[in-house]
Amino acid sequence: NFQPKVMKILVGVKRVVDYAVKIRVKPDRSGVVTEGVQHSMNPFDEIALEEAVKLKEKKLATEVVAFSLGGPKSQEVLRTALAKGADKAIHVQVSDEEASKLESFHVAKTLKKIVESEKFDAVFLGKQAIDDDSSQTAPILAGLLDWPQALYASKVEEGGDGHMKVTREIDGGLDTIKAKKKPLKAIPIKDLGVDIKPQTETIEVTEPPVRQAGGFVEDVSALVAKLKEKGFVKA
Amino acid sequence: MLSARTVLTRTARLNNARLNSTLVVAEHDETKLAPITLNAITAAGKLGNDVSVLVTGANAQKVAEQVAKVNGVKRVLVAQDDKLKNNLPERVAPVVLASQKQFNFSAITAGSSAFGRGLIPRVAAKLDVSSISDITQVHSADSFTRTLYAGNAVKKVKSSAAVKLLTFRGTAFEPAKEGGSGAVEKAPSADIATDTSEFLGQELSKSERPDLATAKIVVSGGRGLKSGDNFKLIYELADKLGAGVGASRAAVDAGYVPNDMQVGQTGKIVAPELYIAIGISGAIQHLAGMKDSKTIVAINKDPDAPIFQVADIGLKADLFKAVPELTAALK
Ligand SMILES: Cc1cc2nc3c(=O)[nH]c(=O)nc-3n(C[C@H](O)[C@H](O)[C@H](O)COP(=O)(O)OP(=O)(O)OC[C@H]3O[C@@H](n4cnc5c(N)ncnc54)[C@H](O)[C@@H]3O)c2cc1C
C-alpha cells in the first residue's frame, strides 16, 4: 500500500566508531575501546539518508525522518542527519551501558513501534553497520512488519501501481544552524515498551591473530621463484 | 498397557529427538547447489545435531537429489513451486516456518551470502528470536565466534535464543563432501503470498573464470590500475594462473569493474591459497575480505603501503611493468 506521492520515509542512522579509526580491544576482553575515539554516522546510513532525501527532492516522498536508538551521543548523528536534509529526528534513548548490549533484533523491534505509531510507508536502512558487521536489522524489521524487503539496493525508483522498483546487488552538507531548528524528539525506550533483554551474551572479545609480513623480493623473477617454491606455479 | 510414566518418558524422548535437529536452507540457481551451502552443512554438523536441508524453488527437486548425496545430510525437504522461483525471502520464509512448525528444529541456518543474510533474520523475526550472522566458529550448540569491526575484533558469544537462527561464513568451514544418502521428502505446505513483492529480472556478470568466493587463486586489482581497460593486465595474469579476479572498492567505485568483484568488509570475503593484490593499498576494509588467505602477494610501487604488512611476498614495483613481466614468465 505504498503511495509514492505521500510517502513518509523513516531512515535509521547509527553512531559508530569512525571507519578510519584503528580499533583496540580492551585488555579485560569485554569489548573494544570506544571512549575518546572518533565516532561518526555509519557510512551506509549516510547513503540510505541521501537516497531518501533525493526521493523527497524528486517529490516522491513527503517527509524524511531520521531515527537513532542509542545513548545520549546518538543525538550528534541525528543532528548530522538533519543537516543533510532530514525533516525531523527521533532519538529513542537508552543508557550507554544498555546501548552496548543492543542486538539488531532490539533495534528492529524499536523501529517497528515507531513505524506503526507514526505511520511510515517505507524504512531505509544501511546494509550493515561497520562496527557490528551484522547486516540484520532490515530483514528482521521487514519480518516483524510483514513488509517486503530489498537488501543491498543500488537503485530505487518509482515502480508504478503503488510499488517501488529496487535494483539490488546480489552483495556536502547543508547548514548546521538550520538543522538545529528542526525538531528532534527524544523518547525513553521505556515509553515504547520494547523489551531489550539480551539473547546474545558476549563471552569475550579478542584481537584477531596478527599476520607476519614476509618481506620483499628483489624483482619479478625472484617472485616467480617463490611462487614455484610454494607450488603455485609449475617449475 | 503402558504406564502413564512410560508414556511421559517416551514423549519426552520423542520431543528431544525432534529438538536435536538443525535445518540448513539451501541456496541454488535452480540447477546447481551453491557451494556455500556445503560449507553451511559442515558448520551445521558442528552443532551436534542431525542435519536436514530445505530446498525451495521452481526446480527444487533436482537440487534436492544433489543435496541428499552430501555427507551428513539426514533428510532433505523439498518445496517445489513456481511461486518460489528466484527464492524471494518473503516467499521462502513461510516455507521455513511451516517446516519449523512440523519439525521443531533447534537451529535454522544458511550460508552468510546475500541469500542467507536476507532470509535468516526475517525468519528470526517471525519466531521472535535474535539471530547471529556470519559465524566463523561453532563451539557448541549455543556458543559461536564472529568478527566485528572489519575483522579487527573477534567476539565469542553465547545465545539463549529458544531457536538458533544462524548464518555461517563460507570460507571458515570446509565444504561437506559427497557420500551421504539422505531421505528426500516433501516440505510441509505453506501459504505463500505473492502480492507484496515480485521478481522482475536479473543481470548476472558472465565469466568463464573460477568463482571468486571458491577460487584457489585470486588476483585482485585496485585503483593503481587507473582504468577499466588496464584491468586486462589483471585478467591475463589470472588466466595464466587459473585464478578468479577480485577488486578493491576504489576500483569498483571508479567503474573499472562490476561491484560483484569487490573484496572486503562490504564485498566478498575470500580465503584462497594464494591472493595477489595489485595496485591495492591495503585499507582495513579491504584486508577484512582477504587476510585469511594462505599466501598473500602484493605488488605496489609504494613500499609503505599497508598491504605489505600482511603480505608474505612483497614486490615493490610499477605494476604496468611488473605484471606483464610476471604473466610472460608464467608458462
Ligand atoms: C564503510 C566502508 C566500507 C568499505 N568497504 C570496502 C571493501 O569492502 N573493500 C575495499 O576494497 N574497500 C572498501 N572500502 C574502501 C577502502 O577504505 C579503501 O578506500 C579502498 O580499499 C582503497 O582501494 P585501493 O587500494 O584500490 O585504492 P588506493 O588506496 O588508492 O590504493 C591504490 C594503490 O595503488 C598503488 N599504485 C598506484 N599506481 C601504481 C603503479 N603504477 N604500480 C604499482 N602500484 C601502484 C598505490 O601505491 C596505492 O597503494 C570501504 C570504505 C568504507 C568507508
JSON list of C-alpha atoms in Angstrom, two decimals, chain B residues 93-215:
[
{"chain": "B", "resi": 93, "resn": "ALA", "atom": "CA", "xyz": [10.21, -17.61, 4.89]},
{"chain": "B", "resi": 94, "resn": "PRO", "atom": "CA", "xyz": [6.67, -19.12, 5.15]},
{"chain": "B", "resi": 95, "resn": "VAL", "atom": "CA", "xyz": [8.03, -22.48, 3.93]},
{"chain": "B", "resi": 96, "resn": "VAL", "atom": "CA", "xyz": [10.78, -22.38, 6.57]},
{"chain": "B", "resi": 97, "resn": "LEU", "atom": "CA", "xyz": [8.19, -21.52, 9.21]},
{"chain": "B", "resi": 98, "resn": "ALA", "atom": "CA", "xyz": [5.88, -24.34, 8.16]},
{"chain": "B", "resi": 99, "resn": "SER", "atom": "CA", "xyz": [8.83, -26.74, 8.35]},
{"chain": "B", "resi": 100, "resn": "GLN", "atom": "CA", "xyz": [9.73, -25.40, 11.77]},
{"chain": "B", "resi": 101, "resn": "LYS", "atom": "CA", "xyz": [6.17, -25.91, 12.96]},
{"chain": "B", "resi": 102, "resn": "GLN", "atom": "CA", "xyz": [6.29, -29.54, 11.96]},
{"chain": "B", "resi": 103, "resn": "PHE", "atom": "CA", "xyz": [9.84, -30.50, 12.90]},
{"chain": "B", "resi": 104, "resn": "ASN", "atom": "CA", "xyz": [10.69, -28.12, 15.72]},
{"chain": "B", "resi": 105, "resn": "PHE", "atom": "CA", "xyz": [14.34, -27.64, 14.72]},
{"chain": "B", "resi": 106, "resn": "SER", "atom": "CA", "xyz": [16.72, -26.40, 17.37]},
{"chain": "B", "resi": 107, "resn": "ALA", "atom": "CA", "xyz": [18.62, -24.34, 14.80]},
{"chain": "B", "resi": 108, "resn": "ILE", "atom": "CA", "xyz": [17.77, -22.85, 11.39]},
{"chain": "B", "resi": 109, "resn": "THR", "atom": "CA", "xyz": [20.80, -21.86, 9.37]},
{"chain": "B", "resi": 110, "resn": "ALA", "atom": "CA", "xyz": [22.22, -20.87, 5.98]},
{"chain": "B", "resi": 111, "resn": "GLY", "atom": "CA", "xyz": [25.44, -19.63, 4.42]},
{"chain": "B", "resi": 112, "resn": "SER", "atom": "CA", "xyz": [26.19, -15.96, 5.02]},
{"chain": "B", "resi": 113, "resn": "SER", "atom": "CA", "xyz": [25.62, -14.88, 1.43]},
{"chain": "B", "resi": 114, "resn": "ALA", "atom": "CA", "xyz": [23.17, -12.24, 0.20]},
{"chain": "B", "resi": 115, "resn": "PHE", "atom": "CA", "xyz": [20.56, -15.03, 0.15]},
{"chain": "B", "resi": 116, "resn": "GLY", "atom": "CA", "xyz": [21.17, -16.30, 3.70]},
{"chain": "B", "resi": 117, "resn": "ARG", "atom": "CA", "xyz": [21.55, -12.85, 5.19]},
{"chain": "B", "resi": 118, "resn": "GLY", "atom": "CA", "xyz": [18.25, -11.82, 3.62]},
{"chain": "B", "resi": 119, "resn": "LEU", "atom": "CA", "xyz": [16.33, -14.86, 4.76]},
{"chain": "B", "resi": 120, "resn": "ILE", "atom": "CA", "xyz": [17.53, -15.97, 8.20]},
{"chain": "B", "resi": 121, "resn": "PRO", "atom": "CA", "xyz": [16.91, -12.67, 10.09]},
{"chain": "B", "resi": 122, "resn": "ARG", "atom": "CA", "xyz": [13.45, -12.47, 8.53]},
{"chain": "B", "resi": 123, "resn": "VAL", "atom": "CA", "xyz": [12.61, -15.94, 9.84]},
{"chain": "B", "resi": 124, "resn": "ALA", "atom": "CA", "xyz": [14.12, -14.99, 13.22]},
{"chain": "B", "resi": 125, "resn": "ALA", "atom": "CA", "xyz": [11.69, -12.07, 13.43]},
{"chain": "B", "resi": 126, "resn": "LYS", "atom": "CA", "xyz": [8.77, -14.41, 12.86]},
{"chain": "B", "resi": 127, "resn": "LEU", "atom": "CA", "xyz": [9.98, -16.74, 15.62]},
{"chain": "B", "resi": 128, "resn": "ASP", "atom": "CA", "xyz": [10.69, -13.80, 17.95]},
{"chain": "B", "resi": 129, "resn": "VAL", "atom": "CA", "xyz": [14.35, -14.69, 18.45]},
{"chain": "B", "resi": 130, "resn": "SER", "atom": "CA", "xyz": [17.61, -12.84, 17.91]},
{"chain": "B", "resi": 131, "resn": "SER", "atom": "CA", "xyz": [19.70, -14.16, 15.00]},
{"chain": "B", "resi": 132, "resn": "ILE", "atom": "CA", "xyz": [23.50, -14.27, 14.73]},
{"chain": "B", "resi": 133, "resn": "SER", "atom": "CA", "xyz": [25.24, -13.65, 11.43]},
{"chain": "B", "resi": 134, "resn": "ASP", "atom": "CA", "xyz": [28.49, -14.54, 9.70]},
{"chain": "B", "resi": 135, "resn": "ILE", "atom": "CA", "xyz": [29.70, -17.07, 12.27]},
{"chain": "B", "resi": 136, "resn": "THR", "atom": "CA", "xyz": [33.32, -18.15, 11.82]},
{"chain": "B", "resi": 137, "resn": "GLN", "atom": "CA", "xyz": [33.49, -20.85, 14.52]},
{"chain": "B", "resi": 138, "resn": "VAL", "atom": "CA", "xyz": [31.00, -23.14, 16.24]},
{"chain": "B", "resi": 139, "resn": "HIS", "atom": "CA", "xyz": [32.00, -24.07, 19.80]},
{"chain": "B", "resi": 140, "resn": "SER", "atom": "CA", "xyz": [28.81, -25.82, 20.87]},
{"chain": "B", "resi": 141, "resn": "ALA", "atom": "CA", "xyz": [25.09, -25.80, 20.13]},
{"chain": "B", "resi": 142, "resn": "ASP", "atom": "CA", "xyz": [24.83, -22.32, 21.66]},
{"chain": "B", "resi": 143, "resn": "SER", "atom": "CA", "xyz": [28.23, -20.67, 21.52]},
{"chain": "B", "resi": 144, "resn": "PHE", "atom": "CA", "xyz": [29.84, -19.18, 18.47]},
{"chain": "B", "resi": 145, "resn": "THR", "atom": "CA", "xyz": [32.56, -16.83, 17.27]},
{"chain": "B", "resi": 146, "resn": "ARG", "atom": "CA", "xyz": [32.12, -14.00, 14.78]},
{"chain": "B", "resi": 147, "resn": "THR", "atom": "CA", "xyz": [34.15, -10.95, 13.81]},
{"chain": "B", "resi": 148, "resn": "LEU", "atom": "CA", "xyz": [33.45, -7.26, 14.35]},
{"chain": "B", "resi": 149, "resn": "TYR", "atom": "CA", "xyz": [34.94, -4.01, 13.07]},
{"chain": "B", "resi": 150, "resn": "ALA", "atom": "CA", "xyz": [36.07, -5.30, 9.69]},
{"chain": "B", "resi": 151, "resn": "GLY", "atom": "CA", "xyz": [37.71, -8.34, 11.25]},
{"chain": "B", "resi": 152, "resn": "ASN", "atom": "CA", "xyz": [39.72, -6.31, 13.76]},
{"chain": "B", "resi": 153, "resn": "ALA", "atom": "CA", "xyz": [37.99, -7.86, 16.77]},
{"chain": "B", "resi": 154, "resn": "VAL", "atom": "CA", "xyz": [36.84, -11.40, 17.37]},
{"chain": "B", "resi": 155, "resn": "LYS", "atom": "CA", "xyz": [33.79, -11.98, 19.56]},
{"chain": "B", "resi": 156, "resn": "LYS", "atom": "CA", "xyz": [32.72, -15.16, 21.25]},
{"chain": "B", "resi": 157, "resn": "VAL", "atom": "CA", "xyz": [29.03, -15.20, 22.12]},
{"chain": "B", "resi": 158, "resn": "LYS", "atom": "CA", "xyz": [26.54, -17.45, 23.85]},
{"chain": "B", "resi": 159, "resn": "SER", "atom": "CA", "xyz": [22.97, -17.42, 22.64]},
{"chain": "B", "resi": 160, "resn": "SER", "atom": "CA", "xyz": [19.97, -18.03, 24.88]},
{"chain": "B", "resi": 161, "resn": "ALA", "atom": "CA", "xyz": [17.51, -17.83, 21.98]},
{"chain": "B", "resi": 162, "resn": "ALA", "atom": "CA", "xyz": [14.91, -20.62, 22.04]},
{"chain": "B", "resi": 163, "resn": "VAL", "atom": "CA", "xyz": [15.76, -21.48, 18.43]},
{"chain": "B", "resi": 164, "resn": "LYS", "atom": "CA", "xyz": [19.15, -20.55, 16.99]},
{"chain": "B", "resi": 165, "resn": "LEU", "atom": "CA", "xyz": [18.92, -18.61, 13.74]},
{"chain": "B", "resi": 166, "resn": "LEU", "atom": "CA", "xyz": [22.42, -18.51, 12.25]},
{"chain": "B", "resi": 167, "resn": "THR", "atom": "CA", "xyz": [24.38, -17.73, 9.12]},
{"chain": "B", "resi": 168, "resn": "PHE", "atom": "CA", "xyz": [27.87, -19.13, 8.59]},
{"chain": "B", "resi": 169, "resn": "ARG", "atom": "CA", "xyz": [30.85, -17.57, 6.84]},
{"chain": "B", "resi": 170, "resn": "GLY", "atom": "CA", "xyz": [31.61, -19.84, 3.90]},
{"chain": "B", "resi": 171, "resn": "THR", "atom": "CA", "xyz": [35.40, -19.53, 3.99]},
{"chain": "B", "resi": 172, "resn": "ALA", "atom": "CA", "xyz": [35.55, -20.50, 7.67]},
{"chain": "B", "resi": 173, "resn": "PHE", "atom": "CA", "xyz": [34.25, -24.06, 7.17]},
{"chain": "B", "resi": 174, "resn": "GLU", "atom": "CA", "xyz": [35.36, -26.86, 4.85]},
{"chain": "B", "resi": 175, "resn": "PRO", "atom": "CA", "xyz": [32.77, -27.81, 2.23]},
{"chain": "B", "resi": 176, "resn": "ALA", "atom": "CA", "xyz": [30.88, -31.02, 3.07]},
{"chain": "B", "resi": 177, "resn": "LYS", "atom": "CA", "xyz": [31.84, -33.88, 0.75]},
{"chain": "B", "resi": 178, "resn": "GLU", "atom": "CA", "xyz": [29.79, -36.38, -1.18]},
{"chain": "B", "resi": 179, "resn": "GLY", "atom": "CA", "xyz": [28.84, -39.69, 0.38]},
{"chain": "B", "resi": 180, "resn": "GLY", "atom": "CA", "xyz": [25.50, -39.20, 2.08]},
{"chain": "B", "resi": 181, "resn": "SER", "atom": "CA", "xyz": [22.19, -40.83, 1.41]},
{"chain": "B", "resi": 182, "resn": "GLY", "atom": "CA", "xyz": [19.58, -38.56, 2.92]},
{"chain": "B", "resi": 183, "resn": "ALA", "atom": "CA", "xyz": [15.86, -39.21, 2.58]},
{"chain": "B", "resi": 184, "resn": "VAL", "atom": "CA", "xyz": [14.08, -36.80, 0.27]},
{"chain": "B", "resi": 185, "resn": "GLU", "atom": "CA", "xyz": [10.56, -35.79, 1.27]},
{"chain": "B", "resi": 186, "resn": "LYS", "atom": "CA", "xyz": [8.09, -33.04, 0.54]},
{"chain": "B", "resi": 187, "resn": "ALA", "atom": "CA", "xyz": [8.27, -29.97, 2.75]},
{"chain": "B", "resi": 188, "resn": "PRO", "atom": "CA", "xyz": [5.09, -29.12, 4.64]},
{"chain": "B", "resi": 189, "resn": "SER", "atom": "CA", "xyz": [2.86, -26.85, 2.58]},
{"chain": "B", "resi": 190, "resn": "ALA", "atom": "CA", "xyz": [2.84, -23.15, 3.31]},
{"chain": "B", "resi": 191, "resn": "ASP", "atom": "CA", "xyz": [0.77, -20.15, 2.38]},
{"chain": "B", "resi": 192, "resn": "ILE", "atom": "CA", "xyz": [2.95, -18.19, 0.00]},
{"chain": "B", "resi": 193, "resn": "ALA", "atom": "CA", "xyz": [1.66, -14.66, -0.53]},
{"chain": "B", "resi": 194, "resn": "THR", "atom": "CA", "xyz": [2.63, -13.21, -3.89]},
{"chain": "B", "resi": 195, "resn": "ASP", "atom": "CA", "xyz": [1.17, -9.74, -3.67]},
{"chain": "B", "resi": 196, "resn": "THR", "atom": "CA", "xyz": [3.85, -7.80, -1.81]},
{"chain": "B", "resi": 197, "resn": "SER", "atom": "CA", "xyz": [6.89, -8.35, -3.99]},
{"chain": "B", "resi": 198, "resn": "GLU", "atom": "CA", "xyz": [7.73, -9.67, -7.39]},
{"chain": "B", "resi": 199, "resn": "PHE", "atom": "CA", "xyz": [10.92, -10.65, -9.17]},
{"chain": "B", "resi": 200, "resn": "LEU", "atom": "CA", "xyz": [11.37, -8.61, -12.37]},
{"chain": "B", "resi": 201, "resn": "GLY", "atom": "CA", "xyz": [14.69, -9.71, -13.80]},
{"chain": "B", "resi": 202, "resn": "GLN", "atom": "CA", "xyz": [18.34, -10.40, -13.25]},
{"chain": "B", "resi": 203, "resn": "GLU", "atom": "CA", "xyz": [21.59, -9.34, -14.81]},
{"chain": "B", "resi": 204, "resn": "LEU", "atom": "CA", "xyz": [24.47, -11.66, -14.00]},
{"chain": "B", "resi": 205, "resn": "SER", "atom": "CA", "xyz": [28.08, -10.87, -14.78]},
{"chain": "B", "resi": 206, "resn": "LYS", "atom": "CA", "xyz": [29.23, -13.55, -17.18]},
{"chain": "B", "resi": 207, "resn": "SER", "atom": "CA", "xyz": [32.63, -15.03, -16.58]},
{"chain": "B", "resi": 208, "resn": "GLU", "atom": "CA", "xyz": [34.48, -18.17, -17.57]},
{"chain": "B", "resi": 209, "resn": "ARG", "atom": "CA", "xyz": [36.87, -17.68, -14.69]},
{"chain": "B", "resi": 210, "resn": "PRO", "atom": "CA", "xyz": [36.66, -19.56, -11.39]},
{"chain": "B", "resi": 211, "resn": "ASP", "atom": "CA", "xyz": [34.16, -18.20, -8.93]},
{"chain": "B", "resi": 212, "resn": "LEU", "atom": "CA", "xyz": [35.78, -15.55, -6.72]},
{"chain": "B", "resi": 213, "resn": "ALA", "atom": "CA", "xyz": [34.47, -16.99, -3.46]},
{"chain": "B", "resi": 214, "resn": "THR", "atom": "CA", "xyz": [35.79, -20.51, -4.05]},
{"chain": "B", "resi": 215, "resn": "ALA", "atom": "CA", "xyz": [38.81, -19.99, -6.35]}
]
